Amino acid sequence: MMADVSQCRVGICGLGTVASATYNLLTRYAPLIQSRTGTDVTVVHVGCRRDHPDCDLSNVRVSRDIFDVVRDPEVDVVLELIGGTDPALALVREALATGKHVVTANKALIAEFGAELFDLADTNNVSIRYEAAVAGGIPVIKAIREGLVGNEISRVAGIINGTTNFILSEMEGVGNRGFDEVLAEAQELGYAEADPTFDVEGIDAAHKLTILSTIAFGVPLEFEAIYTEGISQVTVADIRFAEQLGYKIKHLGITARDGEGVELRVHPTLVPNSALLAQVSGVMNAVMVTSNAAGETMYYGAGAGGDATGSAVVSDVVDIARDHLGIPSAGYGASDMTTLPIKLIEDIESPFYLRLTARDKPGVMASLTSILSRYNISIESLVQRDANADEVPVVIITNRVRESAMNAALAEISEQSSVTGGITRIRVL
Ligand code: NAP
């Protein structure tokens, strides 16, 4: 337990982008934090393999071994800001087991090991907080866990990875630049890693969605259960067709709950232009929450960057110091977690965008629509490009339909001799 609720002694592990910004915020704004919260938050120990030129460490203990921070009896709250799971998991385990509170920005750690760490925190009567792990500087976890506590939430849908949103926004712009070209630009600008797999294939978004689903619905952290599709297959042609039909293509994380189960999915999605999410471009993040009393609320801001993410870390530190809420780490107590199953993607309903290429002969459309109608799929909009060629692109937006019915219809359609090449399908919000 904390030595004194009005005093909070912080130890920081790592001194990279987020940690150095957090250190600077905590030291520069200590008087402001004290006057706004009545809490004296002081950084007493920093664990870093090398110093950082932007941080004046002259007034703190500095150790080259980050475990020294955890073992320092004068540290009340450990900030794990090194990332990855090794040695972050061991570090956080040791901190919680020895009665220290933990704040982390590490989505992979929480999504994959959160259940164990929450138990450990509860057993040792300490807190673990992770606001910065989802959507960087946007206080979305706090908004859902506290601001919307009097609501039944039905859906959370978000643009929770800045890299994929930047790439899709650039592909949408002038120049008809494809995925590979824009990815290379994103890497040059520092918006994408040298190995971009985590971002572009949706794994980073899946980590964050795992956490959002737990906070919103009390779903035990189910990272492995998430249906995940990245954006590498999205083409400029799809973006242009979607535009003609009044949509933007966004990479969304969606979690929703009804009486039967919970949806957990990350994939490219057609979002109507009228939806606020469609206006979110570049590296920005946004999370839209649908709930019964507050209705639709949206949280928008910087999903990354040292200062923005550090802002979320500081907020967690102050919450722990005040300890005024005593909220369980997962937002739900262990016995209150939902037992609803995670729905298979085949059982989830949504409208679909379909793009295929068909031979330009009489009867082709009739046979397509007859296959779709056999599976109770109706067409909401259709674009058939007269390309004055033997083959024409056909783009369809369907009504809301179960994925398994769509799979069966597409299997039949792809066997039609009039249909040439593959069929692109993107779910619509
Ligand atoms: P970063 O700039 O790479 O910093 C990581 C720091 O941890 C580096 O200073 C590194 O030291 C240190 N470190 C790693 N392993 C260590 C070890 N075994 N012992 C001692 N030090 C070690 O990363 P970051 O961007 O700040 O990210 C930190 C965390 O915040 C990650 O979990 C990330 O997912 C999360 N996050 C970041 C952002 C963002 O905008 N950057 C946004 C949201 C969440 P060296 O410098 O010596 O390698």
GROMACS .gro file of C-alpha atoms and ligand atoms in nm:
model
  477
    1MET     CA    1   0.000   0.000   0.000
    2MET     CA    2   0.103   0.355  -0.060
    3ALA     CA    3   0.297   0.508   0.230
    4ASP     CA    4   0.091   0.827   0.232
    5VAL     CA    5  -0.207   0.901   0.007
    6SER     CA    6  -0.105   1.262  -0.032
    7GLN     CA    7   0.241   1.162  -0.146
    8CYS     CA    8   0.314   0.933  -0.437
    9ARG     CA    9   0.667   0.820  -0.521
   10VAL     CA   10   0.712   0.707  -0.877
   11GLY     CA   11   0.973   0.481  -1.034
   12ILE     CA   12   1.005   0.480  -1.413
   13CYS     CA   13   1.133   0.178  -1.606
   14GLY     CA   14   1.267   0.262  -1.953
   15LEU     CA   15   1.348   0.607  -2.083
   16GLY     CA   16   1.226   0.598  -2.443
   17THR     CA   17   0.965   0.813  -2.620
   18VAL     CA   18   0.678   0.768  -2.374
   19ALA     CA   19   0.888   0.739  -2.057
   20SER     CA   20   1.092   1.054  -2.118
   21ALA     CA   21   0.776   1.254  -2.204
   22THR     CA   22   0.610   1.119  -1.889
   23TYR     CA   23   0.914   1.205  -1.677
   24ASN     CA   24   0.914   1.560  -1.813
   25LEU     CA   25   0.537   1.603  -1.760
   26LEU     CA   26   0.557   1.470  -1.403
   27THR     CA   27   0.851   1.691  -1.308
   28ARG     CA   28   0.740   2.006  -1.495
   29TYR     CA   29   0.379   1.991  -1.378
   30ALA     CA   30   0.427   1.861  -1.023
   31PRO     CA   31   0.295   2.188  -0.871
   32LEU     CA   32  -0.002   2.193  -1.110
   33ILE     CA   33  -0.083   1.829  -1.033
   34GLN     CA   34  -0.059   1.901  -0.662
   35SER     CA   35  -0.292   2.199  -0.682
   36ARG     CA   36  -0.544   2.013  -0.900
   37THR     CA   37  -0.542   1.687  -0.709
   38GLY     CA   38  -0.395   1.748  -0.366
   39THR     CA   39  -0.131   1.488  -0.441
   40ASP     CA   40   0.242   1.530  -0.433
   41VAL     CA   41   0.367   1.311  -0.719
   42THR     CA   42   0.746   1.279  -0.728
   43VAL     CA   43   0.967   1.072  -0.955
   44VAL     CA   44   1.230   0.920  -0.726
   45HIS     CA   45   1.396   0.652  -0.939
   46VAL     CA   46   1.452   0.595  -1.311
   47GLY     CA   47   1.574   0.268  -1.460
   48CYS     CA   48   1.736   0.313  -1.801
   49ARG     CA   49   2.015   0.145  -1.996
   50ARG     CA   50   2.135   0.491  -2.106
   51ASP     CA   51   2.039   0.848  -2.022
   52HIS     CA   52   1.819   1.049  -2.250
   53PRO     CA   53   1.943   1.395  -2.352
   54ASP     CA   54   1.595   1.547  -2.309
   55CYS     CA   55   1.568   1.443  -1.942
   56ASP     CA   56   1.748   1.611  -1.654
   57LEU     CA   57   1.800   1.318  -1.417
   58SER     CA   58   2.012   1.512  -1.166
   59ASN     CA   59   1.751   1.495  -0.889
   60VAL     CA   60   1.656   1.127  -0.913
   61ARG     CA   61   1.820   0.793  -0.845
   62VAL     CA   62   1.924   0.631  -1.173
   63SER     CA   63   1.982   0.257  -1.216
   64ARG     CA   64   2.095   0.071  -1.525
   65ASP     CA   65   1.900  -0.237  -1.412
   66ILE     CA   66   1.525  -0.167  -1.431
   67PHE     CA   67   1.457  -0.430  -1.163
   68ASP     CA   68   1.635  -0.203  -0.913
   69VAL     CA   69   1.341   0.036  -0.952
   70VAL     CA   70   1.091  -0.236  -0.865
   71ARG     CA   71   1.299  -0.338  -0.563
   72ASP     CA   72   1.337   0.019  -0.432
   73PRO     CA   73   1.135   0.039  -0.104
   74GLU     CA   74   1.079   0.409  -0.166
   75VAL     CA   75   0.889   0.351  -0.492
   76ASP     CA   76   0.509   0.329  -0.457
   77VAL     CA   77   0.414   0.320  -0.826
   78VAL     CA   78   0.617   0.151  -1.100
   79LEU     CA   79   0.576   0.278  -1.456
   80GLU     CA   80   0.650  -0.002  -1.704
   81LEU     CA   81   0.736   0.186  -2.024
   82ILE     CA   82   0.977  -0.051  -2.195
   83GLY     CA   83   0.724  -0.232  -2.418
   84GLY     CA   84   0.716  -0.596  -2.535
   85THR     CA   85   0.659  -0.882  -2.297
   86ASP     CA   86   1.012  -0.983  -2.206
   87PRO     CA   87   1.123  -0.862  -1.950
   88ALA     CA   88   0.812  -0.639  -1.905
   89LEU     CA   89   0.599  -0.932  -1.783
   90ALA     CA   90   0.852  -1.040  -1.521
   91LEU     CA   91   0.897  -0.678  -1.411
   92VAL     CA   92   0.524  -0.615  -1.367
   93ARG     CA   93   0.470  -0.950  -1.197
   94GLU     CA   94   0.741  -0.871  -0.944
   95ALA     CA   95   0.612  -0.517  -0.885
   96LEU     CA   96   0.254  -0.632  -0.818
   97ALA     CA   97   0.361  -0.932  -0.611
   98THR     CA   98   0.568  -0.706  -0.387
   99GLY     CA   99   0.282  -0.462  -0.328
  100LYS     CA  100   0.362  -0.188  -0.579
  101HIS     CA  101   0.106  -0.025  -0.806
  102VAL     CA  102   0.180  -0.040  -1.178
  103VAL     CA  103   0.103   0.189  -1.470
  104THR     CA  104   0.180   0.063  -1.818
  105ALA     CA  105   0.130   0.177  -2.178
  106ASN     CA  106   0.185  -0.177  -2.302
  107LYS     CA  107  -0.117  -0.310  -2.494
  108ALA     CA  108   0.045  -0.642  -2.583
  109LEU     CA  109   0.120  -0.709  -2.217
  110ILE     CA  110  -0.236  -0.632  -2.103
  111ALA     CA  111  -0.411  -0.803  -2.396
  112GLU     CA  112  -0.209  -1.123  -2.360
  113PHE     CA  113  -0.131  -1.141  -1.987
  114GLY     CA  114  -0.380  -0.897  -1.836
  115ALA     CA  115  -0.601  -1.161  -1.672
  116GLU     CA  116  -0.309  -1.298  -1.472
  117LEU     CA  117  -0.182  -0.949  -1.385
  118PHE     CA  118  -0.527  -0.824  -1.276
  119ASP     CA  119  -0.558  -1.126  -1.044
  120LEU     CA  120  -0.214  -1.060  -0.904
  121ALA     CA  121  -0.301  -0.693  -0.846
  122ASP     CA  122  -0.630  -0.781  -0.673
  123THR     CA  123  -0.462  -1.046  -0.456
  124ASN     CA  124  -0.199  -0.797  -0.345
  125ASN     CA  125  -0.446  -0.512  -0.301
  126VAL     CA  126  -0.270  -0.288  -0.551
  127SER     CA  127  -0.376  -0.137  -0.885
  128ILE     CA  128  -0.259  -0.182  -1.239
  129ARG     CA  129  -0.365   0.092  -1.483
  130TYR     CA  130  -0.320   0.106  -1.861
  131GLU     CA  131  -0.505   0.407  -2.006
  132ALA     CA  132  -0.213   0.479  -2.242
  133ALA     CA  133  -0.234   0.130  -2.393
  134VAL     CA  134  -0.545   0.217  -2.597
  135ALA     CA  135  -0.560   0.518  -2.829
  136GLY     CA  136  -0.259   0.696  -2.670
  137GLY     CA  137  -0.364   1.032  -2.533
  138ILE     CA  138  -0.740   0.981  -2.560
  139PRO     CA  139  -0.882   0.898  -2.216
  140VAL     CA  140  -1.117   0.640  -2.364
  141ILE     CA  141  -1.078   0.377  -2.093
  142LYS     CA  142  -1.166   0.633  -1.829
  143ALA     CA  143  -1.460   0.754  -2.040
  144ILE     CA  144  -1.603   0.404  -2.074
  145ARG     CA  145  -1.521   0.281  -1.723
  146GLU     CA  146  -1.626   0.595  -1.537
  147GLY     CA  147  -1.800   0.845  -1.765
  148LEU     CA  148  -2.043   0.589  -1.908
  149VAL     CA  149  -2.078   0.376  -1.596
  150GLY     CA  150  -2.456   0.435  -1.587
  151ASN     CA  151  -2.505   0.305  -1.940
  152GLU     CA  152  -2.556  -0.026  -2.108
  153ILE     CA  153  -2.303  -0.021  -2.389
  154SER     CA  154  -2.399  -0.201  -2.708
  155ARG     CA  155  -2.106  -0.126  -2.938
  156VAL     CA  156  -1.758   0.021  -2.942
  157ALA     CA  157  -1.611   0.090  -3.286
  158GLY     CA  158  -1.281   0.263  -3.330
  159ILE     CA  159  -0.995   0.372  -3.548
  160ILE     CA  160  -0.733   0.257  -3.301
  161ASN     CA  161  -0.422   0.232  -3.514
  162GLY     CA  162  -0.278   0.553  -3.657
  163THR     CA  163  -0.055   0.377  -3.910
  164THR     CA  164  -0.340   0.202  -4.092
  165ASN     CA  165  -0.554   0.515  -4.082
  166PHE     CA  166  -0.270   0.719  -4.229
  167ILE     CA  167  -0.217   0.467  -4.510
  168LEU     CA  168  -0.587   0.446  -4.599
  169SER     CA  169  -0.623   0.828  -4.585
  170GLU     CA  170  -0.326   0.872  -4.818
  171MET     CA  171  -0.456   0.607  -5.060
  172GLU     CA  172  -0.786   0.795  -5.063
  173GLY     CA  173  -0.613   1.123  -5.161
  174VAL     CA  174  -0.512   1.235  -5.506
  175GLY     CA  175  -0.267   1.034  -5.710
  176ASN     CA  176  -0.422   0.688  -5.682
  177ARG     CA  177  -0.126   0.562  -5.481
  178GLY     CA  178  -0.146   0.198  -5.382
  179PHE     CA  179  -0.080   0.029  -5.049
  180ASP     CA  180   0.291  -0.049  -5.106
  181GLU     CA  181   0.380   0.304  -5.217
  182VAL     CA  182   0.200   0.469  -4.926
  183LEU     CA  183   0.343   0.222  -4.676
  184ALA     CA  184   0.694   0.317  -4.791
  185GLU     CA  185   0.609   0.685  -4.739
  186ALA     CA  186   0.467   0.611  -4.392
  187GLN     CA  187   0.792   0.434  -4.305
  188GLU     CA  188   0.996   0.734  -4.423
  189LEU     CA  189   0.782   0.969  -4.212
  190GLY     CA  190   0.820   0.748  -3.905
  191TYR     CA  191   0.447   0.658  -3.898
  192ALA     CA  192   0.519   0.291  -3.973
  193GLU     CA  193   0.783   0.057  -3.832
  194ALA     CA  194   1.051  -0.101  -4.052
  195ASP     CA  195   0.857  -0.424  -3.997
  196PRO     CA  196   0.500  -0.294  -4.027
  197THR     CA  197   0.326  -0.631  -3.976
  198PHE     CA  198   0.191  -0.555  -3.628
  199ASP     CA  199   0.015  -0.243  -3.752
  200VAL     CA  200  -0.092  -0.324  -4.109
  201GLU     CA  201  -0.209  -0.677  -4.032
  202GLY     CA  202  -0.425  -0.555  -3.744
  203ILE     CA  203  -0.245  -0.718  -3.449
  204ASP     CA  204  -0.187  -0.388  -3.268
  205ALA     CA  205  -0.554  -0.295  -3.315
  206ALA     CA  206  -0.656  -0.641  -3.193
  207HIS     CA  207  -0.454  -0.591  -2.873
  208LYS     CA  208  -0.634  -0.261  -2.811
  209LEU     CA  209  -0.977  -0.401  -2.899
  210THR     CA  210  -0.924  -0.686  -2.653
  211ILE     CA  211  -0.883  -0.426  -2.380
  212LEU     CA  212  -1.179  -0.214  -2.494
  213SER     CA  213  -1.405  -0.518  -2.496
  214THR     CA  214  -1.308  -0.603  -2.141
  215ILE     CA  215  -1.371  -0.249  -2.022
  216ALA     CA  216  -1.700  -0.211  -2.210
  217PHE     CA  217  -1.853  -0.553  -2.160
  218GLY     CA  218  -1.658  -0.741  -1.896
  219VAL     CA  219  -1.533  -0.989  -2.153
  220PRO     CA  220  -1.239  -1.176  -2.004
  221LEU     CA  221  -0.933  -1.068  -2.209
  222GLU     CA  222  -0.974  -1.279  -2.524
  223PHE     CA  223  -0.696  -1.174  -2.760
  224GLU     CA  224  -0.684  -1.514  -2.931
  225ALA     CA  225  -1.058  -1.499  -3.011
  226ILE     CA  226  -1.044  -1.182  -3.219
  227TYR     CA  227  -1.117  -1.207  -3.590
  228THR     CA  228  -0.837  -1.002  -3.746
  229GLU     CA  229  -0.788  -0.876  -4.102
  230GLY     CA  230  -0.534  -0.612  -4.201
  231ILE     CA  231  -0.538  -0.354  -4.478
  232SER     CA  232  -0.278  -0.494  -4.716
  233GLN     CA  233  -0.549  -0.626  -4.951
  234VAL     CA  234  -0.738  -0.294  -4.978
  235THR     CA  235  -0.696  -0.147  -5.326
  236VAL     CA  236  -0.738   0.205  -5.461
  237ALA     CA  237  -1.015   0.066  -5.685
  238ASP     CA  238  -1.213  -0.036  -5.375
  239ILE     CA  239  -1.159   0.306  -5.220
  240ARG     CA  240  -1.289   0.477  -5.538
  241PHE     CA  241  -1.594   0.251  -5.568
  242ALA     CA  242  -1.673   0.305  -5.202
  243GLU     CA  243  -1.648   0.683  -5.261
  244GLN     CA  244  -1.900   0.662  -5.544
  245LEU     CA  245  -2.138   0.483  -5.311
  246GLY     CA  246  -2.096   0.738  -5.029
  247TYR     CA  247  -1.849   0.553  -4.805
  248LYS     CA  248  -1.490   0.567  -4.684
  249ILE     CA  249  -1.287   0.257  -4.611
  250LYS     CA  250  -1.155   0.260  -4.255
  251HIS     CA  251  -0.970  -0.003  -4.056
  252LEU     CA  252  -1.191  -0.052  -3.753
  253GLY     CA  253  -1.185  -0.249  -3.434
  254ILE     CA  254  -1.543  -0.339  -3.346
  255THR     CA  255  -1.676  -0.502  -3.033
  256ALA     CA  256  -2.049  -0.533  -2.975
  257ARG     CA  257  -2.276  -0.727  -2.745
  258ASP     CA  258  -2.629  -0.858  -2.773
  259GLY     CA  259  -2.815  -1.127  -2.580
  260GLU     CA  260  -2.642  -1.404  -2.773
  261GLY     CA  261  -2.278  -1.312  -2.757
  262VAL     CA  262  -1.998  -1.070  -2.812
  263GLU     CA  263  -1.847  -0.957  -3.139
  264LEU     CA  264  -1.472  -0.901  -3.148
  265ARG     CA  265  -1.339  -0.810  -3.490
  266VAL     CA  266  -1.075  -0.599  -3.660
  267HIS     CA  267  -1.102  -0.548  -4.036
  268PRO     CA  268  -1.135  -0.292  -4.315
  269THR     CA  269  -1.489  -0.152  -4.303
  270LEU     CA  270  -1.701   0.070  -4.525
  271VAL     CA  271  -1.810   0.365  -4.312
  272PRO     CA  272  -2.087   0.595  -4.442
  273ASN     CA  273  -1.960   0.948  -4.513
  274SER     CA  274  -2.221   1.081  -4.272
  275ALA     CA  275  -2.062   0.895  -3.977
  276LEU     CA  276  -1.816   1.093  -3.764
  277LEU     CA  277  -1.564   0.809  -3.792
  278ALA     CA  278  -1.544   0.873  -4.167
  279GLN     CA  279  -1.403   1.222  -4.096
  280VAL     CA  280  -1.107   1.088  -3.895
  281SER     CA  281  -0.803   1.099  -4.119
  282GLY     CA  282  -0.426   1.074  -4.103
  283VAL     CA  283  -0.266   0.929  -3.791
  284MET     CA  284  -0.551   1.036  -3.564
  285ASN     CA  285  -0.752   0.788  -3.358
  286ALA     CA  286  -1.120   0.791  -3.263
  287VAL     CA  287  -1.347   0.561  -3.069
  288MET     CA  288  -1.725   0.570  -3.107
  289VAL     CA  289  -1.927   0.424  -2.821
  290THR     CA  290  -2.297   0.343  -2.854
  291SER     CA  291  -2.477   0.324  -2.523
  292ASN     CA  292  -2.838   0.342  -2.414
  293ALA     CA  293  -2.845   0.660  -2.205
  294ALA     CA  294  -2.569   0.879  -2.350
  295GLY     CA  295  -2.639   0.759  -2.706
  296GLU     CA  296  -2.344   0.786  -2.941
  297THR     CA  297  -2.032   0.948  -2.797
  298MET     CA  298  -1.702   0.980  -2.979
  299TYR     CA  299  -1.353   1.024  -2.839
  300TYR     CA  300  -1.099   1.167  -3.082
  301GLY     CA  301  -0.732   1.260  -3.057
  302ALA     CA  302  -0.371   1.158  -3.091
  303GLY     CA  303  -0.330   0.783  -3.062
  304ALA     CA  304   0.048   0.804  -3.027
  305GLY     CA  305   0.337   1.037  -2.954
  306GLY     CA  306   0.538   1.085  -2.637
  307ASP     CA  307   0.348   1.376  -2.483
  308ALA     CA  308   0.000   1.249  -2.572
  309THR     CA  309   0.073   0.902  -2.438
  310GLY     CA  310   0.256   1.046  -2.138
  311SER     CA  311  -0.056   1.249  -2.059
  312ALA     CA  312  -0.250   0.923  -2.019
  313VAL     CA  313   0.024   0.772  -1.801
  314VAL     CA  314   0.021   1.077  -1.572
  315SER     CA  315  -0.356   1.052  -1.536
  316ASP     CA  316  -0.324   0.689  -1.425
  317VAL     CA  317  -0.054   0.779  -1.173
  318VAL     CA  318  -0.274   1.049  -1.021
  319ASP     CA  319  -0.573   0.812  -1.010
  320ILE     CA  320  -0.367   0.558  -0.821
  321ALA     CA  321  -0.234   0.826  -0.587
  322ARG     CA  322  -0.584   0.948  -0.506
  323ASP     CA  323  -0.717   0.592  -0.509
  324HIS     CA  324  -1.056   0.751  -0.480
  325LEU     CA  325  -1.242   0.502  -0.690
  326GLY     CA  326  -1.110   0.160  -0.601
  327ILE     CA  327  -1.218   0.030  -0.943
  328PRO     CA  328  -1.123  -0.331  -1.025
  329SER     CA  329  -0.835  -0.351  -1.273
  330ALA     CA  330  -1.054  -0.494  -1.550
  331GLY     CA  331  -1.335  -0.247  -1.484
  332TYR     CA  332  -1.544  -0.547  -1.369
  333GLY     CA  333  -1.487  -0.760  -1.062
  334ALA     CA  334  -1.370  -1.117  -1.129
  335SER     CA  335  -1.711  -1.262  -1.041
  336ASP     CA  336  -1.891  -1.010  -1.264
  337MET     CA  337  -1.715  -1.100  -1.587
  338THR     CA  338  -1.959  -1.196  -1.861
  339THR     CA  339  -1.998  -1.560  -1.958
  340LEU     CA  340  -2.141  -1.471  -2.299
  341PRO     CA  341  -1.956  -1.654  -2.578
  342ILE     CA  342  -1.748  -1.472  -2.837
  343LYS     CA  343  -1.938  -1.506  -3.164
  344LEU     CA  344  -1.773  -1.679  -3.458
  345ILE     CA  345  -1.722  -1.441  -3.750
  346GLU     CA  346  -1.959  -1.669  -3.953
  347ASP     CA  347  -2.242  -1.583  -3.713
  348ILE     CA  348  -2.199  -1.206  -3.727
  349GLU     CA  349  -2.428  -0.997  -3.946
  350SER     CA  350  -2.330  -0.690  -4.141
  351PRO     CA  351  -2.394  -0.532  -4.480
  352PHE     CA  352  -2.125  -0.615  -4.734
  353TYR     CA  353  -1.944  -0.433  -5.013
  354LEU     CA  354  -1.867  -0.676  -5.295
  355ARG     CA  355  -1.652  -0.611  -5.600
  356LEU     CA  356  -1.615  -0.861  -5.877
  357THR     CA  357  -1.540  -0.866  -6.246
  358ALA     CA  358  -1.797  -1.018  -6.480
  359ARG     CA  359  -1.817  -1.082  -6.852
  360ASP     CA  360  -2.039  -0.821  -7.014
  361LYS     CA  361  -2.309  -1.059  -7.148
  362PRO     CA  362  -2.687  -1.064  -7.115
  363GLY     CA  363  -2.817  -1.250  -6.812
  364VAL     CA  364  -2.504  -1.209  -6.598
  365MET     CA  365  -2.665  -0.968  -6.351
  366ALA     CA  366  -2.979  -1.180  -6.337
  367SER     CA  367  -2.781  -1.486  -6.237
  368LEU     CA  368  -2.586  -1.292  -5.974
  369THR     CA  369  -2.898  -1.147  -5.816
  370SER     CA  370  -3.072  -1.481  -5.824
  371ILE     CA  371  -2.786  -1.647  -5.630
  372LEU     CA  372  -2.787  -1.363  -5.377
  373SER     CA  373  -3.163  -1.374  -5.331
  374ARG     CA  374  -3.151  -1.748  -5.270
  375TYR     CA  375  -2.950  -1.662  -4.957
  376ASN     CA  376  -3.189  -1.376  -4.867
  377ILE     CA  377  -2.929  -1.121  -4.967
  378SER     CA  378  -3.070  -0.810  -5.126
  379ILE     CA  379  -2.886  -0.535  -5.307
  380GLU     CA  380  -2.890  -0.188  -5.150
  381SER     CA  381  -2.671  -0.020  -5.416
  382LEU     CA  382  -2.501  -0.130  -5.730
  383VAL     CA  383  -2.240   0.021  -5.960
  384GLN     CA  384  -2.171  -0.145  -6.289
  385ARG     CA  385  -1.897   0.031  -6.480
  386ASP     CA  386  -1.945   0.041  -6.853
  387ALA     CA  387  -1.582   0.005  -6.937
  388ASN     CA  388  -1.659  -0.075  -7.303
  389ALA     CA  389  -1.474  -0.395  -7.249
  390ASP     CA  390  -1.559  -0.762  -7.245
  391GLU     CA  391  -1.525  -0.760  -6.869
  392VAL     CA  392  -1.680  -0.503  -6.635
  393PRO     CA  393  -1.636  -0.439  -6.265
  394VAL     CA  394  -1.954  -0.485  -6.064
  395VAL     CA  395  -1.976  -0.331  -5.718
  396ILE     CA  396  -2.261  -0.415  -5.483
  397ILE     CA  397  -2.360  -0.309  -5.135
  398THR     CA  398  -2.591  -0.564  -4.977
  399ASN     CA  399  -2.838  -0.556  -4.692
  400ARG     CA  400  -2.739  -0.683  -4.349
  401VAL     CA  401  -2.663  -1.051  -4.379
  402ARG     CA  402  -2.501  -1.329  -4.179
  403GLU     CA  403  -2.139  -1.396  -4.280
  404SER     CA  404  -2.208  -1.769  -4.331
  405ALA     CA  405  -2.481  -1.688  -4.588
  406MET     CA  406  -2.244  -1.451  -4.764
  407ASN     CA  407  -1.972  -1.719  -4.769
  408ALA     CA  408  -2.211  -1.966  -4.929
  409ALA     CA  409  -2.339  -1.714  -5.186
  410LEU     CA  410  -1.985  -1.607  -5.277
  411ALA     CA  411  -1.876  -1.969  -5.318
  412GLU     CA  412  -2.155  -2.014  -5.576
  413ILE     CA  413  -2.090  -1.683  -5.747
  414SER     CA  414  -1.720  -1.754  -5.784
  415GLU     CA  415  -1.806  -2.074  -5.971
  416GLN     CA  416  -2.004  -1.885  -6.236
  417SER     CA  417  -1.820  -1.889  -6.566
  418SER     CA  418  -1.925  -1.527  -6.620
  419VAL     CA  419  -1.731  -1.418  -6.311
  420THR     CA  420  -1.362  -1.376  -6.376
  421GLY     CA  421  -1.098  -1.332  -6.108
  422GLY     CA  422  -1.146  -1.301  -5.735
  423ILE     CA  423  -1.422  -1.134  -5.539
  424THR     CA  424  -1.340  -0.858  -5.294
  425ARG     CA  425  -1.559  -0.834  -4.988
  426ILE     CA  426  -1.546  -0.563  -4.722
  427ARG     CA  427  -1.789  -0.542  -4.433
  428VAL     CA  428  -1.991  -0.222  -4.393
  429LEU     CA  429  -2.039  -0.056  -4.054
  430NAP     P1  430   1.077   0.322  -2.702
  430NAP     O1  431   1.092   0.464  -2.742
  430NAP     O2  432   1.139   0.216  -2.786
  430NAP     O3  433   1.130   0.310  -2.553
  430NAP     C1  434   1.148   0.189  -2.489
  430NAP     C2  435   1.254   0.212  -2.383
  430NAP     O4  436   1.263   0.094  -2.304
  430NAP     C3  437   1.391   0.240  -2.441
  430NAP     O5  438   1.446   0.347  -2.370
  430NAP     C4  439   1.468   0.112  -2.415
  430NAP     O6  440   1.604   0.133  -2.387
  430NAP     C5  441   1.400   0.064  -2.289
  430NAP     N1  442   1.417  -0.079  -2.268
  430NAP     C6  443   1.368  -0.181  -2.343
  430NAP     N2  444   1.403  -0.298  -2.289
  430NAP     C7  445   1.476  -0.269  -2.179
  430NAP     C8  446   1.543  -0.348  -2.081
  430NAP     N3  447   1.539  -0.481  -2.087
  430NAP     N4  448   1.608  -0.284  -1.981
  430NAP     C9  449   1.611  -0.150  -1.976
  430NAP     N5  450   1.551  -0.070  -2.065
  430NAP    C10  451   1.484  -0.130  -2.164
  430NAP     O7  452   0.923   0.283  -2.687
  430NAP     P2  453   0.798   0.378  -2.660
  430NAP     O8  454   0.747   0.425  -2.791
  430NAP     O9  455   0.831   0.476  -2.556
  430NAP    O10  456   0.692   0.271  -2.607
  430NAP    C11  457   0.689   0.230  -2.473
  430NAP    C12  458   0.554   0.162  -2.447
  430NAP    O11  459   0.451   0.254  -2.472
  430NAP    C13  460   0.528   0.041  -2.537
  430NAP    O12  461   0.459  -0.056  -2.464
  430NAP    C14  462   0.437   0.099  -2.645
  430NAP    O13  463   0.352   0.003  -2.704
  430NAP    C15  464   0.357   0.199  -2.563
  430NAP     N6  465   0.298   0.307  -2.641
  430NAP    C16  466   0.377   0.387  -2.717
  430NAP    C17  467   0.319   0.490  -2.786
  430NAP    C18  468   0.403   0.585  -2.868
  430NAP    O14  469   0.347   0.678  -2.927
  430NAP     N7  470   0.532   0.571  -2.874
  430NAP    C19  471   0.179   0.511  -2.782
  430NAP    C20  472   0.101   0.426  -2.701
  430NAP    C21  473   0.163   0.325  -2.631
  430NAP     P3  474   1.711   0.157  -2.504
  430NAP    O15  475   1.683   0.296  -2.550
  430NAP    O16  476   1.840   0.142  -2.433
  430NAP    O17  477   1.685   0.052  -2.607
   0.00000   0.00000   0.00000
